[in-house]
């Protein structure tokens, strides 16, 4: 069994990861409405990754004899005035998720729960990549977003993203 506080935080993280999937699906739907199918694809795949993260947290809890409680998932409520807005919202969201992961890591450290710390190592690295990707999208949009032809090419680049399952296997 895991430390009670660590188990609670892991259960909250299940919800946060499913919320992330929901949020990114909302971004994807927004871009579909804007005719930017590549951006829509990028966030649809991002949503799949977030669902994977939720499933990994659930499985880790179950592997350690913890009960998982599925709570209601908040409605995504962001309003977008331009195609740049979801990119900024996504970057901010990833920074928030990183802080959540670090918080669980901290609690696991205090509880000397080395198993959970080792499990979380993958997520610490993953968050670094997710923040880099999210920031990279903002930079590209800042460079190319106002030129329709360049935006078309960027959209095509993002359309090429394909889903791959997470490298962490429990
Ligand atoms: Fe599961 Fe994008 O953090």
Tab-separated table of N, CA and C and ligand atoms in Angstrom:
chain	number	residue	atom	x	y	z
A	1	UNK	N	0.844	-1.209	0.000
A	1	UNK	CA	0.000	0.000	0.000
A	1	UNK	C	0.872	1.250	0.000
A	2	UNK	N	0.328	2.279	-0.606
A	2	UNK	CA	1.067	3.546	-0.675
A	2	UNK	C	0.681	4.451	0.487
A	3	UNK	N	1.517	5.397	0.768
A	3	UNK	CA	1.220	6.434	1.755
A	3	UNK	C	-0.122	7.106	1.388
A	4	UNK	N	-0.936	7.399	2.407
A	4	UNK	CA	-2.295	7.899	2.148
A	4	UNK	C	-2.287	9.192	1.342
A	5	UNK	N	-1.416	10.123	1.726
A	5	UNK	CA	-1.402	11.407	1.014
A	5	UNK	C	-0.931	11.220	-0.434
A	6	UNK	N	0.085	10.373	-0.617
A	6	UNK	CA	0.581	10.112	-1.975
A	6	UNK	C	-0.535	9.490	-2.817
A	7	UNK	N	-1.251	8.531	-2.244
A	7	UNK	CA	-2.348	7.873	-2.967
A	7	UNK	C	-3.432	8.889	-3.342
A	8	UNK	N	-3.724	9.807	-2.420
A	8	UNK	CA	-4.732	10.837	-2.711
A	8	UNK	C	-4.298	11.721	-3.880
A	9	UNK	N	-3.031	12.115	-3.847
A	9	UNK	CA	-2.523	12.986	-4.923
A	9	UNK	C	-2.495	12.255	-6.263
A	10	UNK	N	-2.172	10.973	-6.228
A	10	UNK	CA	-2.181	10.185	-7.467
A	10	UNK	C	-3.598	10.106	-8.025
A	11	UNK	N	-4.575	9.956	-7.126
A	11	UNK	CA	-5.970	9.883	-7.576
A	11	UNK	C	-6.416	11.214	-8.187
A	12	UNK	N	-5.989	12.320	-7.576
A	12	UNK	CA	-6.303	13.634	-8.150
A	12	UNK	C	-5.658	13.754	-9.543
A	13	UNK	N	-4.446	13.205	-9.657
A	13	UNK	CA	-3.741	13.322	-10.940
A	13	UNK	C	-4.466	12.560	-12.056
A	14	UNK	N	-5.105	11.461	-11.701
A	14	UNK	CA	-5.913	10.730	-12.699
A	14	UNK	C	-6.937	11.695	-13.293
A	15	UNK	N	-7.606	12.422	-12.419
A	15	UNK	CA	-8.623	13.376	-12.875
A	15	UNK	C	-7.993	14.499	-13.710
A	16	UNK	N	-6.852	14.995	-13.258
A	16	UNK	CA	-6.208	16.112	-13.984
A	16	UNK	C	-5.760	15.692	-15.379
A	17	UNK	N	-5.322	14.449	-15.501
A	17	UNK	CA	-4.877	13.978	-16.821
A	17	UNK	C	-6.085	13.778	-17.747
A	18	UNK	N	-7.179	13.261	-17.195
A	18	UNK	CA	-8.381	13.153	-18.036
A	18	UNK	C	-8.886	14.553	-18.406
A	19	UNK	N	-8.788	15.489	-17.465
A	19	UNK	CA	-9.170	16.871	-17.801
A	19	UNK	C	-8.283	17.415	-18.920
A	20	UNK	N	-6.980	17.112	-18.854
A	20	UNK	CA	-6.063	17.574	-19.909
A	20	UNK	C	-6.512	17.042	-21.266
A	21	UNK	N	-6.909	15.773	-21.290
A	21	UNK	CA	-7.397	15.190	-22.542
A	21	UNK	C	-8.631	15.939	-23.040
A	22	UNK	N	-9.509	16.244	-22.119
A	22	UNK	CA	-10.753	16.953	-22.451
A	22	UNK	C	-10.448	18.362	-22.967
A	23	UNK	N	-9.511	19.026	-22.281
A	23	UNK	CA	-9.110	20.379	-22.667
A	23	UNK	C	-8.534	20.382	-24.084
A	24	UNK	N	-7.659	19.421	-24.361
A	24	UNK	CA	-7.017	19.399	-25.678
A	24	UNK	C	-7.987	18.970	-26.773
A	25	UNK	N	-8.965	18.167	-26.424
A	25	UNK	CA	-10.009	17.865	-27.417
A	25	UNK	C	-10.778	19.135	-27.763
A	26	UNK	N	-10.988	19.974	-26.753
A	26	UNK	CA	-11.674	21.248	-26.983
A	26	UNK	C	-10.835	22.149	-27.906
A	27	UNK	N	-9.524	22.160	-27.670
A	27	UNK	CA	-8.623	22.921	-28.561
A	27	UNK	C	-8.751	22.371	-29.988
A	28	UNK	N	-8.731	21.039	-30.087
A	28	UNK	CA	-8.798	20.387	-31.394
A	28	UNK	C	-10.088	20.770	-32.121
A	29	UNK	N	-11.182	20.774	-31.383
A	29	UNK	CA	-12.465	21.143	-31.990
A	29	UNK	C	-12.451	22.599	-32.464
A	30	UNK	N	-11.830	23.468	-31.659
A	30	UNK	CA	-11.723	24.882	-32.053
A	30	UNK	C	-10.971	25.000	-33.387
A	31	UNK	N	-9.840	24.307	-33.497
A	31	UNK	CA	-9.058	24.420	-34.732
A	31	UNK	C	-9.802	23.810	-35.918
A	32	UNK	N	-10.556	22.754	-35.676
A	32	UNK	CA	-11.362	22.187	-36.761
A	32	UNK	C	-12.337	23.247	-37.275
A	33	UNK	N	-12.959	23.962	-36.346
A	33	UNK	CA	-13.911	25.020	-36.743
A	33	UNK	C	-13.213	26.133	-37.527
A	34	UNK	N	-11.931	26.357	-37.214
A	34	UNK	CA	-11.172	27.418	-37.899
A	34	UNK	C	-10.603	26.947	-39.242
A	35	UNK	N	-10.759	25.669	-39.557
A	35	UNK	CA	-10.207	25.134	-40.809
A	35	UNK	C	-8.727	24.821	-40.720
A	36	UNK	N	-8.188	24.766	-39.504
A	36	UNK	CA	-6.771	24.431	-39.320
A	36	UNK	C	-6.675	22.967	-38.864
A	37	UNK	N	-6.787	22.079	-39.859
A	37	UNK	CA	-6.897	20.651	-39.537
A	37	UNK	C	-5.613	20.062	-38.958
A	38	UNK	N	-4.476	20.651	-39.324
A	38	UNK	CA	-3.208	20.164	-38.771
A	38	UNK	C	-3.105	20.460	-37.281
A	39	UNK	N	-3.455	21.674	-36.891
A	39	UNK	CA	-3.469	22.021	-35.467
A	39	UNK	C	-4.486	21.141	-34.728
A	40	UNK	N	-5.617	20.897	-35.377
A	40	UNK	CA	-6.645	20.033	-34.779
A	40	UNK	C	-6.092	18.629	-34.560
A	41	UNK	N	-5.353	18.126	-35.549
A	41	UNK	CA	-4.741	16.803	-35.427
A	41	UNK	C	-3.742	16.771	-34.281
A	42	UNK	N	-2.933	17.817	-34.202
A	42	UNK	CA	-1.890	17.852	-33.163
A	42	UNK	C	-2.523	17.743	-31.777
A	43	UNK	N	-3.599	18.485	-31.556
A	43	UNK	CA	-4.226	18.455	-30.230
A	43	UNK	C	-5.083	17.211	-30.009
A	44	UNK	N	-5.583	16.614	-31.080
A	44	UNK	CA	-6.317	15.362	-30.922
A	44	UNK	C	-5.370	14.273	-30.428
A	45	UNK	N	-4.161	14.271	-31.002
A	45	UNK	CA	-3.160	13.288	-30.559
A	45	UNK	C	-2.682	13.621	-29.145
A	46	UNK	N	-2.558	14.892	-28.844
A	46	UNK	CA	-2.184	15.299	-27.493
A	46	UNK	C	-3.213	14.789	-26.479
A	47	UNK	N	-4.484	14.867	-26.872
A	47	UNK	CA	-5.551	14.360	-25.989
A	47	UNK	C	-5.392	12.851	-25.757
A	48	UNK	N	-5.011	12.127	-26.808
A	48	UNK	CA	-4.792	10.681	-26.649
A	48	UNK	C	-3.659	10.418	-25.654
A	49	UNK	N	-2.613	11.242	-25.750
A	49	UNK	CA	-1.482	11.065	-24.822
A	49	UNK	C	-1.912	11.327	-23.382
A	50	UNK	N	-2.764	12.330	-23.212
A	50	UNK	CA	-3.219	12.650	-21.853
A	50	UNK	C	-4.072	11.524	-21.272
A	51	UNK	N	-4.885	10.930	-22.125
A	51	UNK	CA	-5.656	9.766	-21.672
A	51	UNK	C	-4.708	8.649	-21.262
A	52	UNK	N	-3.656	8.437	-22.040
A	52	UNK	CA	-2.649	7.432	-21.675
A	52	UNK	C	-2.060	7.737	-20.302
A	53	UNK	N	-1.770	9.015	-20.057
A	53	UNK	CA	-1.194	9.385	-18.755
A	53	UNK	C	-2.167	9.014	-17.624
A	54	UNK	N	-3.437	9.333	-17.823
A	54	UNK	CA	-4.440	8.997	-16.803
A	54	UNK	C	-4.460	7.485	-16.560
A	55	UNK	N	-4.423	6.720	-17.647
A	55	UNK	CA	-4.470	5.261	-17.518
A	55	UNK	C	-3.237	4.730	-16.779
A	56	UNK	N	-2.082	5.352	-17.027
A	56	UNK	CA	-0.860	4.923	-16.338
A	56	UNK	C	-0.953	5.197	-14.835
A	57	UNK	N	-1.482	6.374	-14.480
A	57	UNK	CA	-1.651	6.667	-13.047
A	57	UNK	C	-2.619	5.680	-12.407
A	58	UNK	N	-3.713	5.372	-13.119
A	58	UNK	CA	-4.682	4.413	-12.577
A	58	UNK	C	-4.041	3.043	-12.388
A	59	UNK	N	-3.301	2.630	-13.426
A	59	UNK	CA	-2.718	1.288	-13.347
A	59	UNK	C	-1.670	1.208	-12.238
A	60	UNK	N	-0.900	2.279	-12.096
A	60	UNK	CA	0.106	2.283	-11.032
A	60	UNK	C	-0.574	2.156	-9.668
A	61	UNK	N	-1.655	2.891	-9.471
A	61	UNK	CA	-2.384	2.802	-8.201
A	61	UNK	C	-2.892	1.379	-7.980
A	62	UNK	N	-3.476	0.815	-9.017
A	62	UNK	CA	-4.047	-0.532	-8.883
A	62	UNK	C	-2.959	-1.582	-8.652
A	63	UNK	N	-1.814	-1.392	-9.309
A	63	UNK	CA	-0.694	-2.323	-9.098
A	63	UNK	C	-0.211	-2.292	-7.652
A	64	UNK	N	-0.523	-1.185	-6.976
A	64	UNK	CA	-0.077	-1.033	-5.588
A	64	UNK	C	-1.233	-1.136	-4.592
A	65	UNK	N	-2.316	-1.765	-5.041
A	65	UNK	CA	-3.425	-2.076	-4.141
A	65	UNK	C	-4.281	-0.894	-3.740
A	66	UNK	N	-4.230	0.206	-4.523
A	66	UNK	CA	-5.014	1.401	-4.166
A	66	UNK	C	-6.323	1.422	-4.943
A	67	UNK	N	-7.363	1.888	-4.269
A	67	UNK	CA	-8.649	2.068	-4.940
A	67	UNK	C	-8.601	3.371	-5.737
A	68	UNK	N	-9.105	3.317	-6.968
A	68	UNK	CA	-9.181	4.515	-7.808
A	68	UNK	C	-10.609	5.042	-7.780
A	69	UNK	N	-10.759	6.333	-7.503
A	69	UNK	CA	-12.086	6.955	-7.536
A	69	UNK	C	-12.128	7.933	-8.712
A	70	UNK	N	-13.031	7.683	-9.631
A	70	UNK	CA	-13.169	8.589	-10.780
A	70	UNK	C	-14.130	9.725	-10.411
A	71	UNK	N	-13.609	10.940	-10.443
A	71	UNK	CA	-14.425	12.117	-10.115
A	71	UNK	C	-14.922	12.769	-11.407
A	72	UNK	N	-15.870	13.710	-11.268
A	72	UNK	CA	-16.370	14.442	-12.438
A	72	UNK	C	-15.232	15.243	-13.078
A	73	UNK	N	-15.256	15.322	-14.388
A	73	UNK	CA	-14.238	16.078	-15.123
A	73	UNK	C	-14.800	17.461	-15.451
A	74	UNK	N	-14.046	18.510	-15.106
A	74	UNK	CA	-14.513	19.877	-15.364
A	74	UNK	C	-14.724	20.131	-16.856
A	75	UNK	N	-15.651	21.029	-17.143
A	75	UNK	CA	-15.905	21.433	-18.528
A	75	UNK	C	-14.798	22.391	-18.981
A	76	UNK	N	-14.206	22.166	-20.153
A	76	UNK	CA	-13.253	23.155	-20.662
A	76	UNK	C	-14.003	24.454	-20.956
A	77	UNK	N	-13.522	25.569	-20.412
A	77	UNK	CA	-14.314	26.800	-20.542
A	77	UNK	C	-13.513	27.962	-21.121
A	78	UNK	N	-12.447	27.645	-21.842
A	78	UNK	CA	-11.640	28.733	-22.394
A	78	UNK	C	-12.292	29.294	-23.659
A	79	UNK	N	-12.254	30.626	-23.775
A	79	UNK	CA	-12.748	31.294	-24.984
A	79	UNK	C	-11.524	31.752	-25.780
A	80	UNK	N	-11.569	31.546	-27.082
A	80	UNK	CA	-10.410	31.900	-27.903
A	80	UNK	C	-10.750	33.027	-28.866
A	81	UNK	N	-9.894	34.061	-28.854
A	81	UNK	CA	-10.092	35.184	-29.769
A	81	UNK	C	-9.240	35.028	-31.021
A	82	UNK	N	-8.220	34.174	-30.938
A	82	UNK	CA	-7.381	33.954	-32.128
A	82	UNK	C	-6.774	32.564	-32.047
A	83	UNK	N	-6.230	32.121	-33.179
A	83	UNK	CA	-5.651	30.774	-33.252
A	83	UNK	C	-4.415	30.639	-32.373
A	84	UNK	N	-3.857	31.757	-31.924
A	84	UNK	CA	-2.691	31.696	-31.027
A	84	UNK	C	-3.108	31.361	-29.597
A	85	UNK	N	-4.349	31.665	-29.242
A	85	UNK	CA	-4.769	31.565	-27.837
A	85	UNK	C	-4.662	30.143	-27.250
A	86	UNK	N	-5.128	29.111	-27.977
A	86	UNK	CA	-4.994	27.774	-27.388
A	86	UNK	C	-3.535	27.386	-27.142
A	87	UNK	N	-2.643	27.878	-27.983
A	87	UNK	CA	-1.224	27.534	-27.818
A	87	UNK	C	-0.703	28.071	-26.492
A	88	UNK	N	-1.089	29.306	-26.178
A	88	UNK	CA	-0.665	29.896	-24.900
A	88	UNK	C	-1.346	29.195	-23.724
A	89	UNK	N	-2.627	28.894	-23.905
A	89	UNK	CA	-3.359	28.194	-22.838
A	89	UNK	C	-2.754	26.808	-22.606
A	90	UNK	N	-2.328	26.158	-23.702
A	90	UNK	CA	-1.734	24.829	-23.590
A	90	UNK	C	-0.404	24.872	-22.846
A	91	UNK	N	0.399	25.877	-23.145
A	91	UNK	CA	1.694	26.008	-22.471
A	91	UNK	C	1.489	26.263	-20.977
A	92	UNK	N	0.580	27.158	-20.659
A	92	UNK	CA	0.282	27.441	-19.237
A	92	UNK	C	-0.229	26.181	-18.534
A	93	UNK	N	-1.070	25.430	-19.249
A	93	UNK	CA	-1.620	24.219	-18.643
A	93	UNK	C	-0.518	23.201	-18.360
A	94	UNK	N	0.412	23.052	-19.302
A	94	UNK	CA	1.500	22.096	-19.081
A	94	UNK	C	2.375	22.521	-17.904
A	95	UNK	N	2.598	23.826	-17.745
A	95	UNK	CA	3.377	24.290	-16.594
A	95	UNK	C	2.645	23.944	-15.288
A	96	UNK	N	1.330	24.075	-15.319
A	96	UNK	CA	0.518	23.705	-14.152
A	96	UNK	C	0.644	22.210	-13.863
A	97	UNK	N	0.547	21.390	-14.919
A	97	UNK	CA	0.642	19.938	-14.727
A	97	UNK	C	2.023	19.570	-14.181
A	98	UNK	N	3.051	20.234	-14.676
A	98	UNK	CA	4.401	19.988	-14.150
A	98	UNK	C	4.431	20.260	-12.646
A	99	UNK	N	3.788	21.340	-12.215
A	99	UNK	CA	3.787	21.663	-10.780
A	99	UNK	C	3.048	20.580	-9.984
A	100	UNK	N	1.997	20.000	-10.574
A	100	UNK	CA	1.279	18.916	-9.890
A	100	UNK	C	2.165	17.684	-9.731
A	101	UNK	N	2.864	17.345	-10.814
A	101	UNK	CA	3.752	16.166	-10.771
A	101	UNK	C	4.851	16.391	-9.722
A	102	UNK	N	5.408	17.587	-9.718
A	102	UNK	CA	6.469	17.881	-8.742
A	102	UNK	C	5.934	17.807	-7.316
A	103	UNK	N	4.709	18.219	-7.149
A	103	UNK	CA	4.083	18.173	-5.825
A	103	UNK	C	3.919	16.725	-5.337
A	104	UNK	N	3.520	15.838	-6.248
A	104	UNK	CA	3.397	14.414	-5.863
A	104	UNK	C	4.786	13.857	-5.544
A	105	UNK	N	5.745	14.244	-6.367
A	105	UNK	CA	7.129	13.772	-6.167
A	105	UNK	C	7.620	14.193	-4.778
A	106	UNK	N	7.316	15.424	-4.433
A	106	UNK	CA	7.713	15.969	-3.143
A	106	UNK	C	7.070	15.171	-2.003
A	107	UNK	N	5.770	14.901	-2.139
A	107	UNK	CA	5.055	14.135	-1.106
A	107	UNK	C	5.623	12.714	-1.012
A	108	UNK	N	5.940	12.116	-2.152
A	108	UNK	CA	6.514	10.762	-2.149
A	108	UNK	C	7.883	10.769	-1.470
A	109	UNK	N	8.643	11.829	-1.724
A	109	UNK	CA	9.960	11.949	-1.097
A	109	UNK	C	9.842	12.046	0.416
A	110	UNK	N	8.894	12.858	0.859
A	110	UNK	CA	8.705	13.025	2.310
A	110	UNK	C	8.259	11.718	2.959
A	111	UNK	N	7.507	10.902	2.203
A	111	UNK	CA	7.016	9.620	2.737
A	111	UNK	C	8.029	8.491	2.514
A	112	UNK	N	9.197	8.840	1.961
A	112	UNK	CA	10.213	7.832	1.583
A	112	UNK	C	9.596	6.734	0.707
A	113	UNK	N	8.741	7.164	-0.169
A	113	UNK	CA	8.075	6.246	-1.097
A	113	UNK	C	8.891	6.239	-2.399
A	114	UNK	N	9.975	5.469	-2.367
A	114	UNK	CA	10.917	5.485	-3.494
A	114	UNK	C	10.314	4.870	-4.753
A	115	UNK	N	9.384	3.953	-4.572
A	115	UNK	CA	8.746	3.325	-5.738
A	115	UNK	C	7.966	4.363	-6.541
A	116	UNK	N	7.200	5.193	-5.818
A	116	UNK	CA	6.421	6.221	-6.536
A	116	UNK	C	7.341	7.266	-7.158
A	117	UNK	N	8.429	7.587	-6.456
A	117	UNK	CA	9.369	8.548	-7.044
A	117	UNK	C	9.926	8.001	-8.365
A	118	UNK	N	10.240	6.712	-8.361
A	118	UNK	CA	10.776	6.108	-9.583
A	118	UNK	C	9.719	6.103	-10.691
A	119	UNK	N	8.487	5.795	-10.322
A	119	UNK	CA	7.380	5.832	-11.295
A	119	UNK	C	7.244	7.246	-11.891
A	120	UNK	N	7.359	8.245	-11.005
A	120	UNK	CA	7.152	9.630	-11.455
A	120	UNK	C	8.306	10.172	-12.294
A	121	UNK	N	9.471	9.518	-12.194
A	121	UNK	CA	10.619	10.005	-12.981
A	121	UNK	C	10.253	10.148	-14.460
A	122	UNK	N	9.508	9.176	-14.976
A	122	UNK	CA	9.112	9.217	-16.397
A	122	UNK	C	8.266	10.467	-16.667
A	123	UNK	N	7.377	10.798	-15.728
A	123	UNK	CA	6.486	11.952	-15.923
A	123	UNK	C	7.243	13.278	-15.799
A	124	UNK	N	8.249	13.305	-14.937
A	124	UNK	CA	9.058	14.527	-14.813
A	124	UNK	C	9.711	14.822	-16.165
A	125	UNK	N	10.259	13.770	-16.774
A	125	UNK	CA	10.912	13.940	-18.084
A	125	UNK	C	9.875	14.291	-19.152
A	126	UNK	N	8.761	13.590	-19.127
A	126	UNK	CA	7.684	13.822	-20.098
A	126	UNK	C	7.203	15.278	-20.032
A	127	UNK	N	7.061	15.794	-18.803
A	127	UNK	CA	6.597	17.181	-18.671
A	127	UNK	C	7.598	18.156	-19.284
A	128	UNK	N	8.878	17.850	-19.133
A	128	UNK	CA	9.896	18.697	-19.771
A	128	UNK	C	9.670	18.742	-21.269
A	129	UNK	N	9.399	17.569	-21.855
A	129	UNK	CA	9.169	17.501	-23.303
A	129	UNK	C	7.876	18.230	-23.681
A	130	UNK	N	6.850	18.053	-22.862
A	130	UNK	CA	5.558	18.669	-23.200
A	130	UNK	C	5.655	20.198	-23.139
A	131	UNK	N	6.372	20.695	-22.145
A	131	UNK	CA	6.533	22.154	-22.064
A	131	UNK	C	7.342	22.671	-23.263
A	132	UNK	N	8.390	21.929	-23.621
A	132	UNK	CA	9.211	22.335	-24.771
A	132	UNK	C	8.372	22.348	-26.044
A	133	UNK	N	7.557	21.303	-26.233
A	133	UNK	CA	6.701	21.235	-27.424
A	133	UNK	C	5.701	22.388	-27.452
A	134	UNK	N	5.089	22.648	-26.286
A	134	UNK	CA	4.057	23.699	-26.226
A	134	UNK	C	4.676	25.075	-26.492
A	135	UNK	N	5.846	25.298	-25.926
A	135	UNK	CA	6.527	26.576	-26.145
A	135	UNK	C	6.979	26.692	-27.605
A	136	UNK	N	7.404	25.549	-28.172
A	136	UNK	CA	7.842	25.543	-29.571
A	136	UNK	C	6.713	25.916	-30.519
A	137	UNK	N	5.503	25.456	-30.212
A	137	UNK	CA	4.354	25.796	-31.054
A	137	UNK	C	4.097	27.307	-31.027
A	138	UNK	N	4.238	27.902	-29.852
A	138	UNK	CA	4.034	29.355	-29.735
A	138	UNK	C	5.069	30.096	-30.591
A	139	UNK	N	6.326	29.650	-30.490
A	139	UNK	CA	7.390	30.308	-31.259
A	139	UNK	C	7.108	30.213	-32.755
A	140	UNK	N	6.710	29.028	-33.211
A	140	UNK	CA	6.430	28.849	-34.641
A	140	UNK	C	5.253	29.720	-35.069
A	141	UNK	N	4.232	29.737	-34.228
A	141	UNK	CA	3.067	30.554	-34.597
A	141	UNK	C	3.439	32.036	-34.644
A	142	UNK	N	4.262	32.477	-33.686
A	142	UNK	CA	4.701	33.875	-33.682
A	142	UNK	C	5.463	34.215	-34.966
A	143	UNK	N	6.246	33.242	-35.445
A	143	UNK	CA	7.039	33.475	-36.655
A	143	UNK	C	6.179	33.445	-37.923
A	144	UNK	N	5.242	32.483	-37.979
A	144	UNK	CA	4.577	32.189	-39.255
A	144	UNK	C	3.072	32.451	-39.274
A	145	UNK	N	2.489	32.696	-38.096
A	145	UNK	CA	1.031	32.731	-37.997
A	145	UNK	C	0.351	33.826	-38.790
A	146	UNK	N	1.078	34.929	-39.052
A	146	UNK	CA	0.424	36.043	-39.741
A	146	UNK	C	0.569	35.974	-41.259
A	147	UNK	N	1.360	35.029	-41.745
A	147	UNK	CA	1.550	34.864	-43.195
A	147	UNK	C	0.719	33.648	-43.634
A	148	UNK	N	-0.366	33.856	-44.397
A	148	UNK	CA	-1.265	32.734	-44.728
A	148	UNK	C	-0.561	31.542	-45.362
A	149	UNK	N	0.415	31.809	-46.228
A	149	UNK	CA	1.082	30.676	-46.876
A	149	UNK	C	1.956	29.897	-45.880
A	150	UNK	N	2.634	30.644	-45.020
A	150	UNK	CA	3.474	29.992	-44.008
A	150	UNK	C	2.598	29.248	-43.000
A	151	UNK	N	1.460	29.833	-42.672
A	151	UNK	CA	0.538	29.177	-41.731
A	151	UNK	C	0.010	27.876	-42.336
A	152	UNK	N	-0.261	27.909	-43.628
A	152	UNK	CA	-0.722	26.706	-44.325
A	152	UNK	C	0.335	25.597	-44.226
A	153	UNK	N	1.600	25.975	-44.396
A	153	UNK	CA	2.675	24.975	-44.321
A	153	UNK	C	2.848	24.459	-42.887
A	154	UNK	N	2.729	25.357	-41.927
A	154	UNK	CA	2.821	24.938	-40.523
A	154	UNK	C	1.680	23.976	-40.182
A	155	UNK	N	0.492	24.300	-40.679
A	155	UNK	CA	-0.659	23.425	-40.445
A	155	UNK	C	-0.402	22.038	-41.043
A	156	UNK	N	0.191	22.018	-42.232
A	156	UNK	CA	0.519	20.733	-42.862
A	156	UNK	C	1.545	19.956	-42.040
A	157	UNK	N	2.502	20.683	-41.474
A	157	UNK	CA	3.519	20.028	-40.640
A	157	UNK	C	2.847	19.362	-39.429
A	158	UNK	N	1.919	20.070	-38.829
A	158	UNK	CA	1.252	19.526	-37.635
A	158	UNK	C	0.291	18.391	-37.991
A	159	UNK	N	-0.165	18.399	-39.236
A	159	UNK	CA	-1.054	17.310	-39.700
A	159	UNK	C	-0.306	15.984	-39.774
A	160	UNK	N	1.025	16.057	-39.826
A	160	UNK	CA	1.823	14.827	-39.982
A	160	UNK	C	2.075	14.127	-38.653
A	161	UNK	N	1.698	14.765	-37.554
A	161	UNK	CA	1.941	14.112	-36.261
A	161	UNK	C	1.108	12.840	-36.150
A	162	UNK	N	1.748	11.752	-35.729
A	162	UNK	CA	1.015	10.493	-35.536
A	162	UNK	C	1.108	10.069	-34.073
A	163	UNK	N	0.105	9.358	-33.664
A	163	UNK	CA	0.055	8.879	-32.275
A	163	UNK	C	1.047	7.752	-32.057
A	164	UNK	N	1.748	7.818	-30.940
A	164	UNK	CA	2.521	6.638	-30.538
A	164	UNK	C	2.278	6.422	-29.039
A	165	UNK	N	2.186	5.169	-28.673
A	165	UNK	CA	1.882	4.815	-27.272
A	165	UNK	C	3.027	5.269	-26.370
A	166	UNK	N	2.750	5.529	-25.093
A	166	UNK	CA	3.810	5.990	-24.192
A	166	UNK	C	4.907	4.932	-24.026
A	167	UNK	N	6.117	5.417	-23.800
A	167	UNK	CA	7.246	4.483	-23.673
A	167	UNK	C	7.276	3.828	-22.285
A	168	UNK	N	6.488	4.356	-21.352
A	168	UNK	CA	6.450	3.774	-20.012
A	168	UNK	C	5.478	2.605	-19.986
A	169	UNK	N	5.982	1.448	-19.618
A	169	UNK	CA	5.118	0.263	-19.517
A	169	UNK	C	5.144	-0.195	-18.061
A	170	UNK	N	3.975	-0.399	-17.474
A	170	UNK	CA	3.920	-0.829	-16.062
A	170	UNK	C	3.687	-2.330	-15.963
B	1	LIG	FE1	-0.157	14.595	-18.972
B	1	LIG	FE2	0.457	17.062	-20.802
B	1	LIG	O1	0.595	16.238	-19.119
